[in-house]
């Protein structure tokens, strides 16, 4: 990735993106090592001249964002959104990165609906499946579904109250 020849850096970034799409990497590895290496190319002036390297880096950031949990995903998206008003000369690049991260949104929110009072509510589609199982297993599933449901409600609240207003303020 840090090779002196640009075409080798581009190939290395493509290989990293392919590795991320085929294998499951830990969030710690991605956030501590891989994301800082790839994000460097977004802000490096010499890398910006190599549009193929920049495109490959943006694609890799999007692919790595698919492996993040909600907390890290939200932090990554918020950090690039907060850079938008500060980095006026890099709007085009930052918007491409933000779009790549948004395209990597992988959270299943099918069971969460927003009511007219703007309080997210949950429709439980799995109650029929739980009736036929033993009581202990249903209690465990209820706890897991409740945790997942709570997280999905928080995701919807964050998207509707913080991310969407930030996106509306973006230059268009």
Tab-separated table of C-alpha atoms in Angstrom:
chain	number	residue	atom	x	y	z
A	1	UNK	CA	0.000	0.000	0.000
A	2	UNK	CA	2.927	2.350	0.621
A	3	UNK	CA	4.845	1.342	-2.523
A	4	UNK	CA	6.538	4.097	-4.502
A	5	UNK	CA	4.856	3.093	-7.769
A	6	UNK	CA	1.263	4.250	-8.034
A	7	UNK	CA	-0.029	1.246	-9.968
A	8	UNK	CA	1.196	-1.085	-7.215
A	9	UNK	CA	-0.560	1.007	-4.557
A	10	UNK	CA	-3.750	0.861	-6.598
A	11	UNK	CA	-3.453	-2.901	-6.956
A	12	UNK	CA	-2.818	-3.279	-3.214
A	13	UNK	CA	-5.913	-1.230	-2.363
A	14	UNK	CA	-7.991	-3.324	-4.795
A	15	UNK	CA	-6.678	-6.506	-3.178
A	16	UNK	CA	-7.538	-5.168	0.266
A	17	UNK	CA	-11.057	-4.309	-0.897
A	18	UNK	CA	-11.463	-7.806	-2.354
A	19	UNK	CA	-10.167	-9.336	0.877
A	20	UNK	CA	-12.701	-7.333	2.886
A	21	UNK	CA	-15.545	-8.431	0.633
A	22	UNK	CA	-14.617	-12.134	0.798
A	23	UNK	CA	-13.525	-12.559	4.403
A	24	UNK	CA	-14.809	-11.372	7.733
A	25	UNK	CA	-12.241	-9.147	9.386
A	26	UNK	CA	-12.555	-7.924	12.934
A	27	UNK	CA	-13.695	-4.379	13.617
A	28	UNK	CA	-10.551	-3.777	15.646
A	29	UNK	CA	-8.280	-4.719	12.743
A	30	UNK	CA	-10.203	-2.584	10.301
A	31	UNK	CA	-10.514	0.479	12.531
A	32	UNK	CA	-6.999	0.343	13.986
A	33	UNK	CA	-4.919	-0.580	10.951
A	34	UNK	CA	-6.703	-0.755	7.630
A	35	UNK	CA	-9.025	2.263	7.726
A	36	UNK	CA	-6.267	4.754	8.702
A	37	UNK	CA	-4.029	3.437	5.917
A	38	UNK	CA	-6.751	3.773	3.302
A	39	UNK	CA	-8.149	7.066	4.620
A	40	UNK	CA	-4.701	8.561	4.171
A	41	UNK	CA	-5.177	8.439	0.401
A	42	UNK	CA	-8.360	10.509	0.621
A	43	UNK	CA	-6.521	13.438	2.189
A	44	UNK	CA	-3.054	13.045	0.625
A	45	UNK	CA	-2.424	15.680	-2.055
A	46	UNK	CA	-0.248	13.398	-4.188
A	47	UNK	CA	-2.759	10.561	-3.982
A	48	UNK	CA	-5.548	12.905	-5.104
A	49	UNK	CA	-3.736	13.387	-8.387
A	50	UNK	CA	-4.013	9.638	-8.976
A	51	UNK	CA	-7.756	9.408	-9.542
A	52	UNK	CA	-7.626	5.589	-9.826
A	53	UNK	CA	-6.013	5.347	-6.392
A	54	UNK	CA	-8.580	7.731	-4.953
A	55	UNK	CA	-11.469	5.752	-6.462
A	56	UNK	CA	-10.049	2.472	-5.195
A	57	UNK	CA	-9.582	3.976	-1.728
A	58	UNK	CA	-13.153	5.267	-1.599
A	59	UNK	CA	-14.459	1.859	-2.684
A	60	UNK	CA	-12.327	0.171	-0.021
A	61	UNK	CA	-13.643	2.516	2.677
A	62	UNK	CA	-17.185	1.584	1.696
A	63	UNK	CA	-16.371	-2.123	1.731
A	64	UNK	CA	-14.727	-1.876	5.158
A	65	UNK	CA	-17.718	0.069	6.514
A	66	UNK	CA	-19.848	-3.034	5.856
A	67	UNK	CA	-17.919	-4.842	8.598
A	68	UNK	CA	-18.536	-2.186	11.238
A	69	UNK	CA	-21.112	-2.410	13.977
A	70	UNK	CA	-23.469	0.516	14.432
A	71	UNK	CA	-21.229	2.491	16.796
A	72	UNK	CA	-18.173	2.491	14.563
A	73	UNK	CA	-20.258	2.917	11.410
A	74	UNK	CA	-22.004	5.950	12.905
A	75	UNK	CA	-18.688	7.404	14.059
A	76	UNK	CA	-17.122	6.934	10.613
A	77	UNK	CA	-20.061	8.555	8.849
A	78	UNK	CA	-20.263	11.402	11.371
A	79	UNK	CA	-16.547	12.113	11.110
A	80	UNK	CA	-16.728	12.519	7.326
A	81	UNK	CA	-19.919	14.571	7.599
A	82	UNK	CA	-18.236	16.886	10.106
A	83	UNK	CA	-15.303	17.397	7.724
A	84	UNK	CA	-17.573	18.623	4.951
A	85	UNK	CA	-17.956	22.245	6.171
A	86	UNK	CA	-14.285	22.433	7.209
A	87	UNK	CA	-12.645	21.057	4.045
A	88	UNK	CA	-14.166	23.333	1.411
A	89	UNK	CA	-11.575	22.413	-1.214
A	90	UNK	CA	-12.336	18.684	-0.913
A	91	UNK	CA	-16.146	18.696	-1.095
A	92	UNK	CA	-16.307	16.453	-4.131
A	93	UNK	CA	-14.046	13.808	-2.611
A	94	UNK	CA	-15.755	13.902	0.777
A	95	UNK	CA	-19.182	13.551	-0.814
A	96	UNK	CA	-17.952	10.496	-2.727
A	97	UNK	CA	-16.682	8.978	0.533
A	98	UNK	CA	-19.953	9.743	2.340
A	99	UNK	CA	-21.968	8.183	-0.490
A	100	UNK	CA	-19.754	5.103	-0.365
A	101	UNK	CA	-20.302	4.783	3.393
A	102	UNK	CA	-24.055	5.281	3.002
A	103	UNK	CA	-24.156	2.622	0.297
A	104	UNK	CA	-22.534	0.262	2.796
A	105	UNK	CA	-25.454	0.623	5.242
A	106	UNK	CA	-26.068	-3.003	6.207
A	107	UNK	CA	-28.369	-2.827	9.221
A	108	UNK	CA	-31.685	-4.660	8.941
A	109	UNK	CA	-34.419	-2.247	9.985
A	110	UNK	CA	-37.385	-4.019	8.401
A	111	UNK	CA	-39.178	-4.566	11.732
A	112	UNK	CA	-38.874	-0.936	12.856
A	113	UNK	CA	-41.483	1.572	11.786
A	114	UNK	CA	-41.724	5.273	12.499
A	115	UNK	CA	-45.079	6.449	13.827
A	116	UNK	CA	-46.614	9.869	13.229
A	117	UNK	CA	-45.344	11.109	16.610
A	118	UNK	CA	-41.823	10.463	15.296
A	119	UNK	CA	-41.162	7.856	17.958
A	120	UNK	CA	-39.874	4.636	16.341
A	121	UNK	CA	-41.903	1.582	17.194
A	122	UNK	CA	-41.247	-2.063	16.578
A	123	UNK	CA	-43.464	-4.582	14.843
A	124	UNK	CA	-42.602	-8.054	16.032
A	125	UNK	CA	-42.832	-10.461	13.109
A	126	UNK	CA	-41.310	-13.389	14.992
A	127	UNK	CA	-44.021	-14.083	17.601
A	128	UNK	CA	-45.466	-17.007	15.625
A	129	UNK	CA	-42.064	-18.699	15.530
A	130	UNK	CA	-41.583	-18.381	19.284
A	131	UNK	CA	-44.865	-20.019	20.312
A	132	UNK	CA	-43.796	-23.528	19.297
A	133	UNK	CA	-40.442	-23.515	21.130
A	134	UNK	CA	-39.747	-24.498	24.734
A	135	UNK	CA	-40.062	-21.784	27.350
A	136	UNK	CA	-36.324	-21.421	28.086
A	137	UNK	CA	-35.443	-21.008	24.433
A	138	UNK	CA	-38.180	-18.452	23.907
A	139	UNK	CA	-36.962	-16.440	26.912
A	140	UNK	CA	-33.449	-16.377	25.458
A	141	UNK	CA	-34.757	-15.386	22.037
A	142	UNK	CA	-36.940	-12.685	23.575
A	143	UNK	CA	-33.900	-11.192	25.299
A	144	UNK	CA	-31.873	-11.331	22.070
A	145	UNK	CA	-34.752	-9.896	20.023
A	146	UNK	CA	-35.285	-7.158	22.599
A	147	UNK	CA	-31.590	-6.203	22.471
A	148	UNK	CA	-31.635	-6.229	18.686
A	149	UNK	CA	-34.910	-4.313	18.663
A	150	UNK	CA	-33.579	-1.680	21.054
A	151	UNK	CA	-30.509	-1.230	18.879
A	152	UNK	CA	-32.654	-0.953	15.744
A	153	UNK	CA	-34.790	1.716	17.407
A	154	UNK	CA	-31.633	3.627	18.363
A	155	UNK	CA	-30.361	3.349	14.789
A	156	UNK	CA	-33.608	4.742	13.399
A	157	UNK	CA	-33.582	7.566	15.951
A	158	UNK	CA	-29.981	8.449	15.120
A	159	UNK	CA	-30.603	8.367	11.388
A	160	UNK	CA	-33.740	10.487	11.564
A	161	UNK	CA	-32.568	12.986	14.173
A	162	UNK	CA	-28.857	13.430	13.453
A	163	UNK	CA	-27.699	11.977	10.139
A	164	UNK	CA	-30.536	13.100	7.855
A	165	UNK	CA	-30.424	16.728	9.104
A	166	UNK	CA	-26.665	16.765	8.534
A	167	UNK	CA	-27.158	15.422	5.017
A	168	UNK	CA	-29.777	18.079	4.286
A	169	UNK	CA	-27.250	20.785	5.191
A	170	UNK	CA	-24.711	19.382	2.699
A	171	UNK	CA	-24.041	21.451	-0.394
A	172	UNK	CA	-25.872	20.024	-3.341
